Amino acid sequence: MPTKHIAVIAGDGIGPEVISQGVKLLKAVPGLDAQFTEYPWGCEYYLKTGEMMPENGMELLKASDAIFLGAVGAPGVPDHVSLRDLLLKIRRGFDQYINLRPVKLLRGAPCPLKNARREDIDMVFIRENSEGEYAGAGERLYPGTPREVVLQTGVFSRHGTERVIRYAYNTARRMGKTLTSITKSNALNYSMVYWDEIFREVGRDYPDIKTHQYLVDAASMFMVMQPERFGVVVCSNLFGDILTDLGAAISGGMGLAAGANLNPEGVYPSMFEPIHGSAPDIAGRGIANPLATLWSVSQMLDHFGMPDEGAKVLAAMEDVLTEGRTLTPDLGGTASTSEVADAVIARYLSRKAA
Ligand code: NAD
Ligand code: IPM
Ligand code: MN
C-alpha cells in the first residue's frame, strides 16, 4: 500500500474533538501508511483573516488522497458564509458529485421506531452533491425596498442529473438492492419532472434493477413507518440533506451518521466527514460521539481499496454498541469522546488479531 496523504480540516466546535479520534484510528490501521497535513481553517481562522481558507486553499488540498473534515460553523460567523466558503466550496470545487450516506441500523445501535427490525433499516442514500437547490444561483433585487424580490434558483443540468442517477443504478446493481428515486414532481414542475424523465431514461440500461419512485413527503412517512421499503436511494441535494438527518434519527442519531463526498473519477480528492455539525451546545466538553467520524474513516478505508479494514471498523463499532458499557451521553452513556474511540480501536485491533 503506497503512502496516503490525508488533508485534515478539523474545523469548528466538536470538529477537532471527533477528528482527533478518527486520526488516532487511521494511525492504528495495519498496512496503511497515512501522512496527515492539518489545515487550521474554519470560523476562528475567518475571524482572524477574513476568509475561511486561504486563496490557494484548494490548490493545497488538491494533491491529497483524501480530505478528512470535522464540522464547520460557529456562532459569530453567518452559516451561509462559513459553509459556502469552506465545506460547499470543496464539494463543488472538487466535483464531489456523489454524497454517499449509509442509513444502516448497526448491531447495538438504538432505534426509536418501535416495530422496526434491525435488518429493516439498511439503506444507502446517494445525494446529488454538486448542483440542484445548492447551486448558489439567485438574486436579491431592490434590497431594503418594498419591491424587494429574492430568487433562489435550483439548477438541474442533464450532465449533473444523469451522472448521479447512473451512479445510483450501478450501486443498486453492485449491492443487489432496489433503487428508489425521491422527488416532488407534483409541485416542482420543471426540475423534478426533468429528474423523473432522466431516471426513466437511464433506467432503460438497467432492466434488472427494481425501482420505486416516491414524492418526498410520502417518502419521509415511509422512512418512519416502513423503512424496509428502501435500499439504494437517489435524490437531489436538498432532499438528500434533509432525509439523511431523518435517516440518522432512525439509525442511532446524529452521533452515528457518516457521509462520503466522492469524485468517482478520482480527478480530485474525495472528502470524508461525519454529517453532523459543530454542535456548539456540547462543544468543548469532550462528550461528542466519535462514532460518526469513525464510520467516515471506514468509508475512507473502502475508498483506499481496503474494504476488509473498513468492515472491521464497523464491526468493532457494533461490538462497542452492543456491550453498551462505553457510550457517550447522546447514547445514554457517561463515557468521553476519547474513551469511546479507544474502545472501538481496541476492538478493531483485537478483531485484527483474531
Ligand atoms: P448539529 O449537527 O451541529 O447539532 C444538532 C444536534 O445534534 C445538537 O443537539 C448536537 O448536540 C447533536 N449532535 C451533533 N453531533 C453530535 C455528536 N457527534 N455527538 C453528540 N451529539 C451530537 O446541527 P445544528 O445545531 O443545526 O448546527 C450547528 C452548526 O453546525 C451550524 O453552524 C451549522 O451550519 C453547522 N453544520 C455544519 C455541518 C458540517 O460541517 N458538515 C453540518 C451540519 C451543520
Ligand atoms: C450536511 C450539512 C450541510 C449540507 C450544510 C452544513 C451546508 O447539513 O452535510 O448535511 O446541507 O449539505
Ligand atoms: Mn445536513
Short mmCIF file of C-alpha atoms and ligand atoms in Angstrom, two decimals:
data_model
loop_
_atom_site.label_atom_id
_atom_site.label_comp_id
_atom_site.label_asym_id
_atom_site.label_seq_id
_atom_site.Cartn_x
_atom_site.Cartn_y
_atom_site.Cartn_z
CA MET A 1 0.00 0.00 0.00
CA PRO A 2 1.58 3.31 -1.05
CA THR A 3 1.52 6.24 1.36
CA LYS A 4 -1.84 8.00 1.58
CA HIS A 5 -1.76 11.76 2.06
CA ILE A 6 -4.73 12.88 4.12
CA ALA A 7 -5.62 16.55 4.43
CA VAL A 8 -7.24 17.18 7.80
CA ILE A 9 -9.65 20.07 8.31
CA ALA A 10 -10.90 19.63 11.86
CA GLY A 11 -12.94 22.85 11.72
CA ASP A 12 -15.13 24.23 14.47
CA GLY A 13 -16.94 23.22 17.65
CA ILE A 14 -16.81 19.47 18.18
CA GLY A 15 -15.00 19.06 14.85
CA PRO A 16 -11.48 18.89 16.38
CA GLU A 17 -12.74 16.67 19.24
CA VAL A 18 -14.04 13.98 16.90
CA ILE A 19 -11.47 14.30 14.11
CA SER A 20 -8.56 13.69 16.50
CA GLN A 21 -10.19 10.33 17.30
CA GLY A 22 -10.52 9.49 13.63
CA VAL A 23 -6.84 10.29 13.08
CA LYS A 24 -5.98 8.02 16.02
CA LEU A 25 -7.90 5.18 14.35
CA LEU A 26 -6.29 5.80 10.96
CA LYS A 27 -2.85 5.64 12.60
CA ALA A 28 -3.77 2.24 14.03
CA VAL A 29 -4.82 0.65 10.73
CA PRO A 30 -2.30 -2.07 9.87
CA GLY A 31 -0.92 -1.77 6.39
CA LEU A 32 -1.94 1.86 6.00
CA ASP A 33 0.86 4.41 5.80
CA ALA A 34 -1.11 7.61 6.36
CA GLN A 35 0.55 11.03 6.29
CA PHE A 36 -1.51 13.84 7.74
CA THR A 37 -1.44 17.53 6.87
CA GLU A 38 -3.58 19.64 9.16
CA TYR A 39 -5.19 22.85 7.98
CA PRO A 40 -6.44 25.23 10.68
CA TRP A 41 -9.31 26.53 8.56
CA GLY A 42 -12.74 27.36 9.89
CA CYS A 43 -14.54 30.12 11.75
CA GLU A 44 -11.68 31.06 14.09
CA TYR A 45 -9.44 31.38 11.04
CA TYR A 46 -12.11 33.53 9.40
CA LEU A 47 -12.33 35.87 12.36
CA LYS A 48 -8.55 36.35 12.19
CA THR A 49 -8.08 36.54 8.42
CA GLY A 50 -11.45 37.40 6.88
CA GLU A 51 -11.54 34.17 4.88
CA MET A 52 -12.49 30.56 5.63
CA MET A 53 -9.46 29.18 3.79
CA PRO A 54 -6.52 30.94 2.13
CA GLU A 55 -6.71 31.86 -1.51
CA ASN A 56 -4.56 28.89 -2.53
CA GLY A 57 -6.51 26.54 -0.21
CA MET A 58 -7.96 24.36 -2.95
CA GLU A 59 -4.51 24.09 -4.53
CA LEU A 60 -3.10 22.86 -1.20
CA LEU A 61 -5.82 20.22 -0.87
CA LYS A 62 -5.66 19.03 -4.45
CA ALA A 63 -2.59 16.82 -4.02
CA SER A 64 -4.12 14.80 -1.18
CA ASP A 65 -5.56 11.29 -1.50
CA ALA A 66 -8.45 12.17 0.79
CA ILE A 67 -9.78 15.06 2.84
CA PHE A 68 -10.94 14.40 6.38
CA LEU A 69 -13.33 17.09 7.59
CA GLY A 70 -14.84 17.60 11.05
CA ALA A 71 -17.50 20.28 11.13
CA VAL A 72 -17.86 23.90 10.16
CA GLY A 73 -19.92 26.64 11.76
CA ALA A 74 -19.73 28.80 14.86
CA PRO A 75 -21.86 31.46 16.44
CA GLY A 76 -20.47 34.81 15.29
CA VAL A 77 -19.96 33.84 11.64
CA PRO A 78 -23.03 33.62 9.41
CA ASP A 79 -23.60 29.98 8.43
CA HIS A 80 -24.08 30.79 4.77
CA VAL A 81 -20.61 32.35 4.73
CA SER A 82 -18.77 29.68 6.74
CA LEU A 83 -20.37 26.74 4.95
CA ARG A 84 -20.40 28.08 1.41
CA ASP A 85 -16.77 29.24 1.61
CA LEU A 86 -15.36 26.01 3.02
CA LEU A 87 -17.44 22.82 3.00
CA LEU A 88 -19.55 23.57 -0.06
CA LYS A 89 -16.58 25.12 -1.85
CA ILE A 90 -14.67 21.85 -1.54
CA ARG A 91 -17.63 19.65 -2.53
CA ARG A 92 -18.25 21.72 -5.63
CA GLY A 93 -14.70 22.74 -6.48
CA PHE A 94 -13.55 19.13 -6.44
CA ASP A 95 -16.68 17.96 -8.24
CA GLN A 96 -17.57 15.58 -5.42
CA TYR A 97 -20.91 14.99 -7.04
CA ILE A 98 -21.80 11.89 -5.07
CA ASN A 99 -22.68 12.22 -1.41
CA LEU A 100 -22.88 8.65 -0.15
CA ARG A 101 -24.63 8.32 3.19
CA PRO A 102 -25.34 4.92 4.71
CA VAL A 103 -28.53 4.73 6.78
CA LYS A 104 -28.00 1.40 8.46
CA LEU A 105 -29.01 0.34 11.92
CA LEU A 106 -25.84 -1.14 13.35
CA ARG A 107 -25.98 -4.01 15.82
CA GLY A 108 -26.47 -2.46 19.26
CA ALA A 109 -27.49 0.99 18.00
CA PRO A 110 -30.73 2.38 19.45
CA CYS A 111 -33.75 2.84 17.21
CA PRO A 112 -36.78 4.96 18.12
CA LEU A 113 -39.11 3.03 15.79
CA LYS A 114 -40.97 0.58 17.94
CA ASN A 115 -41.75 -2.07 15.36
CA ALA A 116 -38.65 -1.93 13.18
CA ARG A 117 -36.35 -4.92 12.93
CA ARG A 118 -32.64 -4.24 12.60
CA GLU A 119 -32.48 -5.59 9.06
CA ASP A 120 -35.33 -3.28 8.01
CA ILE A 121 -33.09 -0.22 8.23
CA ASP A 122 -30.38 -0.82 5.68
CA MET A 123 -30.28 1.94 3.07
CA VAL A 124 -27.65 3.78 1.08
CA PHE A 125 -28.53 7.36 0.24
CA ILE A 126 -26.94 8.82 -2.86
CA ARG A 127 -27.42 12.53 -2.65
CA GLU A 128 -26.64 14.77 -5.61
CA ASN A 129 -23.85 16.93 -4.25
CA SER A 130 -22.82 19.47 -6.87
CA GLU A 131 -25.86 21.44 -8.02
CA GLY A 132 -29.63 21.35 -7.55
CA GLU A 133 -31.02 23.57 -4.83
CA TYR A 134 -27.45 24.22 -3.56
CA ALA A 135 -26.16 25.70 -6.82
CA GLY A 136 -25.95 29.14 -5.28
CA ALA A 137 -27.77 30.70 -8.21
CA GLY A 138 -30.07 33.56 -7.37
CA GLU A 139 -30.51 37.23 -6.85
CA ARG A 140 -31.71 39.77 -4.34
CA LEU A 141 -33.34 42.63 -6.18
CA TYR A 142 -34.29 46.04 -4.81
CA PRO A 143 -32.94 45.17 -1.34
CA GLY A 144 -34.48 47.03 1.55
CA THR A 145 -37.33 48.45 -0.51
CA PRO A 146 -40.99 47.43 -0.60
CA ARG A 147 -40.26 45.96 -4.05
CA GLU A 148 -37.66 43.56 -2.64
CA VAL A 149 -37.54 40.26 -4.56
CA VAL A 150 -35.42 37.24 -3.69
CA LEU A 151 -34.72 34.41 -6.15
CA GLN A 152 -33.02 31.12 -5.28
CA THR A 153 -32.78 29.01 -8.39
CA GLY A 154 -32.49 25.25 -8.46
CA VAL A 155 -30.07 24.10 -11.15
CA PHE A 156 -30.54 20.67 -12.72
CA SER A 157 -28.24 20.02 -15.66
CA ARG A 158 -28.52 16.95 -17.88
CA HIS A 159 -24.89 16.13 -17.12
CA GLY A 160 -25.38 16.52 -13.37
CA THR A 161 -28.66 14.66 -13.17
CA GLU A 162 -27.65 11.80 -15.43
CA ARG A 163 -24.37 11.05 -13.69
CA VAL A 164 -25.79 10.82 -10.18
CA ILE A 165 -28.69 8.66 -11.33
CA ARG A 166 -26.36 6.37 -13.27
CA TYR A 167 -24.10 6.05 -10.24
CA ALA A 168 -27.14 5.09 -8.17
CA TYR A 169 -28.26 2.43 -10.65
CA ASN A 170 -24.75 0.99 -10.68
CA THR A 171 -24.65 0.97 -6.87
CA ALA A 172 -28.02 -0.81 -6.72
CA ARG A 173 -26.75 -3.40 -9.19
CA ARG A 174 -23.48 -3.92 -7.31
CA MET A 175 -25.25 -4.25 -3.96
CA GLY A 176 -28.19 -6.29 -5.25
CA LYS A 177 -30.67 -3.76 -3.87
CA THR A 178 -33.70 -1.90 -5.18
CA LEU A 179 -33.36 1.73 -6.29
CA THR A 180 -35.73 4.44 -5.10
CA SER A 181 -35.81 7.93 -6.59
CA ILE A 182 -37.31 10.65 -4.42
CA THR A 183 -38.64 13.87 -5.95
CA LYS A 184 -41.50 16.33 -5.66
CA SER A 185 -42.73 16.37 -9.23
CA ASN A 186 -46.29 17.24 -8.38
CA ALA A 187 -45.23 20.72 -7.29
CA LEU A 188 -41.77 21.35 -8.78
CA ASN A 189 -42.93 21.12 -12.36
CA TYR A 190 -39.61 21.82 -14.09
CA SER A 191 -36.74 20.42 -12.07
CA MET A 192 -38.33 17.34 -10.60
CA VAL A 193 -40.30 16.37 -13.68
CA TYR A 194 -36.99 16.54 -15.54
CA TRP A 195 -35.31 14.37 -12.86
CA ASP A 196 -38.07 11.75 -13.26
CA GLU A 197 -37.58 11.75 -17.04
CA ILE A 198 -33.84 11.13 -16.69
CA PHE A 199 -34.49 8.48 -14.05
CA ARG A 200 -36.61 6.55 -16.54
CA GLU A 201 -34.26 7.22 -19.44
CA VAL A 202 -31.12 5.97 -17.63
CA GLY A 203 -33.18 3.10 -16.22
CA ARG A 204 -33.53 1.61 -19.69
CA ASP A 205 -29.92 0.47 -19.32
CA TYR A 206 -30.79 -1.31 -16.06
CA PRO A 207 -33.82 -3.51 -16.72
CA ASP A 208 -32.62 -5.86 -13.96
CA ILE A 209 -32.98 -3.21 -11.22
CA LYS A 210 -36.30 -2.96 -9.41
CA THR A 211 -37.19 0.71 -8.94
CA HIS A 212 -39.59 2.81 -6.90
CA GLN A 213 -40.43 6.49 -7.20
CA TYR A 214 -41.86 8.41 -4.26
CA LEU A 215 -42.72 12.01 -3.57
CA VAL A 216 -40.55 13.38 -0.79
CA ASP A 217 -43.41 13.93 1.63
CA ALA A 218 -44.61 10.34 1.33
CA ALA A 219 -41.01 9.10 1.39
CA SER A 220 -40.46 10.79 4.77
CA MET A 221 -43.50 8.99 6.11
CA PHE A 222 -42.39 5.63 4.71
CA MET A 223 -38.90 6.01 6.18
CA VAL A 224 -40.50 6.05 9.62
CA MET A 225 -43.42 3.67 9.07
CA GLN A 226 -41.93 1.15 6.62
CA PRO A 227 -38.18 1.66 6.36
CA GLU A 228 -37.79 -1.79 4.79
CA ARG A 229 -39.09 -0.27 1.54
CA PHE A 230 -35.73 1.39 0.89
CA GLY A 231 -32.45 0.01 -0.44
CA VAL A 232 -30.40 2.40 -2.55
CA VAL A 233 -32.00 5.84 -2.68
CA VAL A 234 -31.17 8.69 -5.05
CA CYS A 235 -32.33 12.28 -4.64
CA SER A 236 -31.45 15.91 -5.10
CA ASN A 237 -29.08 17.86 -2.90
CA LEU A 238 -31.62 19.44 -0.54
CA PHE A 239 -33.90 16.43 -0.22
CA GLY A 240 -30.84 14.27 0.46
CA ASP A 241 -29.69 16.64 3.16
CA ILE A 242 -33.00 16.56 4.99
CA LEU A 243 -33.78 12.88 4.54
CA THR A 244 -30.36 11.79 5.79
CA ASP A 245 -30.90 13.63 9.08
CA LEU A 246 -34.16 11.70 9.32
CA GLY A 247 -32.15 8.62 8.40
CA ALA A 248 -29.72 9.43 11.23
CA ALA A 249 -32.61 9.74 13.65
CA ILE A 250 -33.87 6.22 12.90
CA SER A 251 -30.42 4.64 12.98
CA GLY A 252 -28.87 5.82 16.24
CA GLY A 253 -28.83 9.60 15.96
CA MET A 254 -26.55 12.34 14.65
CA GLY A 255 -23.64 10.93 16.63
CA LEU A 256 -23.52 7.91 14.32
CA ALA A 257 -24.19 9.21 10.80
CA ALA A 258 -21.36 9.49 8.28
CA GLY A 259 -21.00 10.60 4.69
CA ALA A 260 -18.52 10.40 1.85
CA ASN A 261 -18.26 13.15 -0.76
CA LEU A 262 -16.95 11.33 -3.78
CA ASN A 263 -15.39 12.38 -7.03
CA PRO A 264 -15.77 8.92 -8.55
CA GLU A 265 -13.36 9.55 -11.42
CA GLY A 266 -10.58 10.37 -8.96
CA VAL A 267 -9.64 13.56 -10.80
CA TYR A 268 -9.92 15.33 -7.44
CA PRO A 269 -9.68 14.08 -3.87
CA SER A 270 -12.80 12.82 -2.16
CA MET A 271 -13.82 14.05 1.29
CA PHE A 272 -14.99 12.09 4.34
CA GLU A 273 -16.94 13.56 7.25
CA PRO A 274 -19.49 12.96 9.95
CA ILE A 275 -22.71 14.51 8.70
CA HIS A 276 -23.43 16.31 11.95
CA GLY A 277 -22.48 19.92 12.52
CA SER A 278 -20.22 21.65 15.02
CA ALA A 279 -22.76 21.15 17.84
CA PRO A 280 -21.99 24.36 19.74
CA ASP A 281 -24.32 23.18 22.51
CA ILE A 282 -21.89 20.43 23.58
CA ALA A 283 -18.56 21.68 22.17
CA GLY A 284 -15.51 21.75 24.43
CA ARG A 285 -16.86 19.20 26.92
CA GLY A 286 -15.27 16.07 25.49
CA ILE A 287 -18.63 14.28 25.21
CA ALA A 288 -19.27 14.37 21.46
CA ASN A 289 -19.95 10.96 19.99
CA PRO A 290 -16.99 9.99 17.78
CA LEU A 291 -18.76 7.07 16.09
CA ALA A 292 -19.96 9.09 13.07
CA THR A 293 -16.38 10.13 12.46
CA LEU A 294 -15.10 6.57 12.89
CA TRP A 295 -17.72 5.42 10.38
CA SER A 296 -16.38 8.02 7.94
CA VAL A 297 -12.92 6.51 8.48
CA SER A 298 -14.45 3.17 7.49
CA GLN A 299 -15.71 4.82 4.30
CA MET A 300 -12.24 6.25 3.67
CA LEU A 301 -10.72 2.78 4.02
CA ASP A 302 -13.23 1.47 1.45
CA HIS A 303 -12.15 4.31 -0.81
CA PHE A 304 -8.47 3.39 -0.34
CA GLY A 305 -9.29 -0.12 -1.55
CA MET A 306 -9.23 -1.62 1.96
CA PRO A 307 -12.86 -2.74 2.35
CA ASP A 308 -11.96 -5.52 4.80
CA GLU A 309 -10.46 -2.97 7.17
CA GLY A 310 -13.49 -0.70 6.65
CA ALA A 311 -15.83 -3.56 7.53
CA LYS A 312 -13.79 -4.36 10.63
CA VAL A 313 -14.14 -0.79 11.87
CA LEU A 314 -17.93 -1.10 11.59
CA ALA A 315 -17.88 -4.47 13.31
CA ALA A 316 -15.77 -3.00 16.13
CA MET A 317 -18.29 -0.16 16.50
CA GLU A 318 -21.07 -2.75 16.68
CA ASP A 319 -19.18 -4.61 19.42
CA VAL A 320 -18.88 -1.43 21.48
CA LEU A 321 -22.53 -0.50 20.88
CA THR A 322 -23.71 -3.99 21.81
CA GLU A 323 -21.65 -4.13 25.01
CA GLY A 324 -23.16 -0.75 25.90
CA ARG A 325 -20.53 -0.02 28.56
CA THR A 326 -18.60 2.73 26.77
CA LEU A 327 -21.02 5.18 25.17
CA THR A 328 -21.32 8.96 25.07
CA PRO A 329 -24.30 10.72 26.70
CA ASP A 330 -26.28 11.04 23.44
CA LEU A 331 -26.50 7.23 23.53
CA GLY A 332 -27.31 7.13 27.23
CA GLY A 333 -23.77 6.56 28.49
CA THR A 334 -21.25 8.51 30.54
CA ALA A 335 -18.08 7.91 28.55
CA SER A 336 -15.97 10.61 26.92
CA THR A 337 -15.27 11.04 23.23
CA SER A 338 -11.81 9.52 23.52
CA GLU A 339 -12.92 6.63 25.75
CA VAL A 340 -15.44 5.55 23.10
CA ALA A 341 -12.87 5.84 20.32
CA ASP A 342 -10.30 3.90 22.37
CA ALA A 343 -12.84 1.14 22.97
CA VAL A 344 -13.55 0.89 19.25
CA ILE A 345 -9.86 0.89 18.36
CA ALA A 346 -9.15 -1.86 20.93
CA ARG A 347 -11.98 -3.96 19.47
CA TYR A 348 -10.79 -3.25 15.95
CA LEU A 349 -7.25 -4.36 16.75
CA SER A 350 -8.39 -7.49 18.55
CA ARG A 351 -10.53 -8.39 15.54
CA LYS A 352 -7.37 -8.00 13.50
CA ALA A 353 -5.54 -10.49 15.64
CA ALA A 354 -8.43 -12.94 15.67
P1 NAD B 1 -25.58 19.85 14.68
O1 NAD B 1 -25.47 18.59 13.92
O2 NAD B 1 -24.32 20.56 14.99
O3 NAD B 1 -26.33 19.56 16.06
C1 NAD B 1 -27.68 19.09 16.13
C2 NAD B 1 -27.88 18.36 17.47
O4 NAD B 1 -27.21 17.10 17.43
C3 NAD B 1 -27.28 19.11 18.66
O5 NAD B 1 -28.12 18.95 19.77
C4 NAD B 1 -25.95 18.42 18.88
O6 NAD B 1 -25.50 18.46 20.23
C5 NAD B 1 -26.26 16.98 18.45
N1 NAD B 1 -25.05 16.33 17.93
C6 NAD B 1 -24.50 16.55 16.70
N2 NAD B 1 -23.40 15.81 16.57
C7 NAD B 1 -23.24 15.12 17.71
C8 NAD B 1 -22.27 14.19 18.17
N3 NAD B 1 -21.21 13.80 17.42
N4 NAD B 1 -22.42 13.67 19.43
C9 NAD B 1 -23.46 14.02 20.18
N5 NAD B 1 -24.40 14.90 19.81
C10 NAD B 1 -24.30 15.44 18.58
O7 NAD B 1 -26.57 20.80 13.87
P2 NAD B 1 -27.02 22.34 14.10
O8 NAD B 1 -27.12 22.59 15.56
O9 NAD B 1 -28.16 22.56 13.22
O10 NAD B 1 -25.80 23.18 13.52
C11 NAD B 1 -24.72 23.69 14.31
C12 NAD B 1 -23.69 24.35 13.38
O11 NAD B 1 -23.10 23.35 12.53
C13 NAD B 1 -24.29 25.39 12.43
O12 NAD B 1 -23.31 26.39 12.27
C14 NAD B 1 -24.48 24.63 11.13
O13 NAD B 1 -24.50 25.44 9.99
C15 NAD B 1 -23.26 23.73 11.16
N6 NAD B 1 -23.38 22.48 10.39
C16 NAD B 1 -22.21 22.05 9.81
C17 NAD B 1 -22.17 20.83 9.18
C18 NAD B 1 -20.89 20.37 8.59
O14 NAD B 1 -19.87 20.99 8.76
N7 NAD B 1 -20.85 19.25 7.91
C19 NAD B 1 -23.32 20.02 9.14
C20 NAD B 1 -24.49 20.49 9.76
C21 NAD B 1 -24.49 21.71 10.40
C1 IPM B 2 -24.67 18.36 5.62
C2 IPM B 2 -24.83 19.77 6.12
C3 IPM B 2 -24.51 20.76 5.01
C4 IPM B 2 -25.44 20.49 3.85
C5 IPM B 2 -24.63 22.24 5.42
C6 IPM B 2 -23.84 22.50 6.66
C7 IPM B 2 -24.30 23.18 4.33
O1 IPM B 2 -26.10 19.98 6.63
O2 IPM B 2 -23.56 17.99 5.20
O3 IPM B 2 -25.66 17.61 5.66
O4 IPM B 2 -26.59 20.92 3.86
O5 IPM B 2 -25.01 19.82 2.92
MN MN B 3 -27.28 18.17 6.77
#
